[in-house]
Tab-separated table of C-alpha atoms in Angstrom:
chain	number	residue	atom	x	y	z
F	1	MET	CA	-17.274	-10.283	33.487
F	2	THR	CA	-14.412	-12.548	32.178
F	3	ASN	CA	-11.096	-13.171	33.910
F	4	MET	CA	-7.967	-10.427	32.942
F	5	GLY	CA	-6.298	-13.979	31.556
F	6	GLN	CA	-9.496	-14.443	28.349
F	7	TRP	CA	-9.337	-10.497	28.023
F	8	GLU	CA	-5.262	-10.523	27.641
F	9	GLN	CA	-5.608	-13.452	25.494
F	10	GLN	CA	-8.411	-11.182	23.802
F	11	LEU	CA	-6.240	-8.527	23.597
F	12	GLN	CA	-3.551	-10.195	22.435
F	13	GLN	CA	-5.160	-11.643	19.411
F	14	GLN	CA	-6.239	-8.022	18.215
F	15	LEU	CA	-3.064	-6.518	18.302
F	16	THR	CA	-1.599	-9.607	16.152
F	17	GLU	CA	-4.741	-9.078	13.753
F	18	ILE	CA	-3.778	-4.975	13.643
F	19	ARG	CA	-0.334	-5.938	12.617
F	20	SER	CA	-1.287	-8.051	10.450
F	21	HIS	CA	-3.309	-6.010	8.713
F	22	GLY	CA	-1.055	-3.344	9.340
F	23	GLU	CA	1.677	-4.864	7.616
F	24	ARG	CA	-0.290	-5.664	4.564
F	25	VAL	CA	-1.510	-2.021	4.257
F	26	THR	CA	2.161	-0.580	4.413
F	27	GLU	CA	3.610	-3.131	1.276
F	28	LYS	CA	0.746	-2.548	-0.862
F	29	ALA	CA	1.397	1.385	-0.451
F	30	ALA	CA	5.071	0.800	-0.745
F	31	ASP	CA	3.763	-0.963	-4.094
F	32	LEU	CA	1.766	1.986	-5.097
F	33	ARG	CA	2.938	4.558	-8.094
F	34	GLY	CA	1.105	7.061	-9.327
F	35	HIS	CA	1.704	8.530	-13.020
F	36	GLY	CA	1.176	12.045	-14.659
F	37	GLU	CA	2.062	12.486	-18.052
F	38	VAL	CA	2.182	16.163	-19.644
F	39	ARG	CA	3.330	16.727	-23.659
F	40	GLY	CA	6.023	13.938	-23.830
F	41	VAL	CA	6.810	14.217	-20.071
F	42	LEU	CA	6.120	11.091	-18.135
F	43	ILE	CA	6.544	11.151	-14.267
F	44	GLU	CA	6.298	8.059	-11.557
F	45	VAL	CA	6.075	8.828	-8.107
F	46	ASP	CA	5.946	6.345	-5.022
F	47	ALA	CA	3.224	6.945	-2.145
F	48	SER	CA	4.979	10.338	-0.912
F	49	GLY	CA	5.364	11.698	-3.925
F	50	GLU	CA	8.784	11.098	-4.623
F	51	ILE	CA	9.820	10.989	-8.376
F	52	THR	CA	10.819	7.304	-8.864
F	53	SER	CA	10.858	7.877	-12.636
F	54	LEU	CA	11.147	10.681	-14.935
F	55	HIS	CA	11.227	10.216	-19.108
F	56	ILE	CA	11.383	13.151	-21.208
F	57	ALA	CA	10.643	12.663	-25.131
F	58	PRO	CA	13.195	13.812	-26.988
F	59	ALA	CA	10.806	16.472	-28.468
F	60	ALA	CA	10.955	17.937	-25.182
F	61	MET	CA	14.335	18.803	-25.140
F	62	LYS	CA	14.203	21.411	-27.661
F	63	TRP	CA	11.936	23.367	-26.086
F	64	THR	CA	13.032	26.351	-23.724
F	65	SER	CA	13.945	25.954	-20.307
F	66	SER	CA	10.802	27.361	-18.697
F	67	GLN	CA	8.556	25.456	-20.928
F	68	LEU	CA	10.361	22.180	-19.732
F	69	ALA	CA	10.029	23.130	-16.329
F	70	SER	CA	6.558	23.798	-16.837
F	71	ALA	CA	5.709	20.745	-18.021
F	72	VAL	CA	7.775	18.973	-15.375
F	73	ARG	CA	6.121	20.323	-12.633
F	74	ASP	CA	2.732	20.004	-14.241
F	75	CYS	CA	3.577	16.014	-14.672
F	76	HIS	CA	4.613	15.850	-10.994
F	77	SER	CA	1.397	17.276	-9.614
F	78	LYS	CA	-0.562	15.204	-11.896
F	79	ALA	CA	0.925	12.120	-10.676
F	80	ARG	CA	1.188	13.240	-6.884
F	81	SER	CA	-2.844	13.718	-7.393
F	82	ASP	CA	-2.504	9.938	-9.501
F	83	ILE	CA	-0.986	8.533	-5.792
F	84	LYS	CA	-3.342	10.594	-3.543
F	85	SER	CA	-6.164	9.161	-4.994
F	86	ARG	CA	-4.851	5.854	-5.360
F	87	ILE	CA	-3.663	5.948	-1.207
F	88	GLU	CA	-7.671	7.022	-0.522
F	89	ARG	CA	-9.039	3.870	-2.616
F	90	LEU	CA	-6.432	1.827	-0.803
F	91	LEU	CA	-7.538	3.770	2.898
F	92	GLN	CA	-11.064	2.403	1.852
F	93	LYS	CA	-9.776	-1.149	2.487
F	94	VAL	CA	-8.117	-0.577	5.766
F	95	ASP	CA	-9.098	-2.019	8.778
F	96	PRO	CA	-11.371	0.970	10.838
F	97	ARG	CA	-8.885	0.711	14.174
F	98	LEU	CA	-5.973	1.590	11.832
F	99	LEU	CA	-8.048	4.164	9.532
F	100	ASP	CA	-7.934	6.886	12.429
F	101	GLN	CA	-3.976	6.725	12.981
F	102	ALA	CA	-3.465	6.816	8.356
F	103	LYS	CA	-5.781	9.625	8.332
F	104	VAL	CA	-3.664	11.365	10.866
F	105	LEU	CA	-0.357	10.754	9.267
F	106	LEU	CA	-1.788	11.891	5.934
F	107	ALA	CA	-2.797	15.094	6.751
F	108	LEU	CA	0.924	15.535	8.404
F	109	GLU	CA	2.242	14.542	5.000
F	110	ALA	CA	-0.350	17.391	3.618
F	111	ARG	CA	1.086	20.031	5.891
F	112	THR	CA	4.598	19.003	5.013
F	113	SER	CA	4.300	18.916	1.191
F	114	GLU	CA	2.471	22.707	1.271
F	115	HIS	CA	6.111	23.724	2.944
F	116	ARG	CA	7.521	22.763	-0.231
F	117	ARG	CA	7.879	25.000	-3.100
F	118	PRO	CA	10.144	25.547	-6.436
F	119	LEU	CA	13.464	26.745	-6.009
F	120	ASP	CA	14.468	29.769	-8.064
F	121	ASP	CA	18.273	29.610	-9.008
F	122	ALA	CA	19.220	32.054	-5.888
F	123	ALA	CA	18.050	29.958	-3.646
F	124	VAL	CA	19.680	26.777	-4.779
F	125	GLN	CA	22.633	27.952	-5.039
F	126	GLU	CA	22.180	29.377	-1.584
F	127	ALA	CA	21.193	25.834	-0.697
F	128	ASP	CA	24.476	24.305	-2.171
F	129	ASP	CA	27.192	27.447	-0.400
F	130	ALA	CA	25.122	26.190	3.019
F	131	PHE	CA	25.739	22.604	2.206
F	132	PHE	CA	29.409	23.171	1.064
F	133	GLU	CA	30.300	25.885	3.921
F	134	ARG	CA	28.765	23.051	6.464
F	135	ARG	CA	30.645	20.044	4.732
F	136	ASN	CA	34.157	22.070	5.312
F	137	LEU	CA	33.102	23.363	8.595
F	138	TYR	CA	32.683	19.696	10.225
F	139	GLY	CA	35.389	17.459	8.832
F	140	GLY	CA	35.800	18.741	5.292
F	141	TRP	CA	35.945	16.032	2.403
F	142	THR	CA	37.449	12.969	3.922
F	143	SER	CA	35.818	10.143	5.907
């Protein structure tokens, strides 16, 4: 059996390796972008699926609001699918000691995104009203 000092040194070295690898993976994930394009609408998303860039071709501005909304939703869906596949490719290279935790985090994100749904006009208005009510109730508009 090795002595306690050697064992602690090995653990410390392994933790340093894991931390270093985790930092590199985090940096790479932060740089990842997913892209989706649908009929003149282009969306870019970050690793969490949040939109980082949105371009709408001038011709698309002539569409009806429902056509444009549908194109944006489809485009966002494609971009999120693209980023998911890019993240999966990145995770194939991850240190196995980190992989289990990464899978847990991805499963949590998937469950959270399942609860997201497009809001209709009434829901948007309700959310706005609730925000302004809270704002007025807790201190108003001065800082």
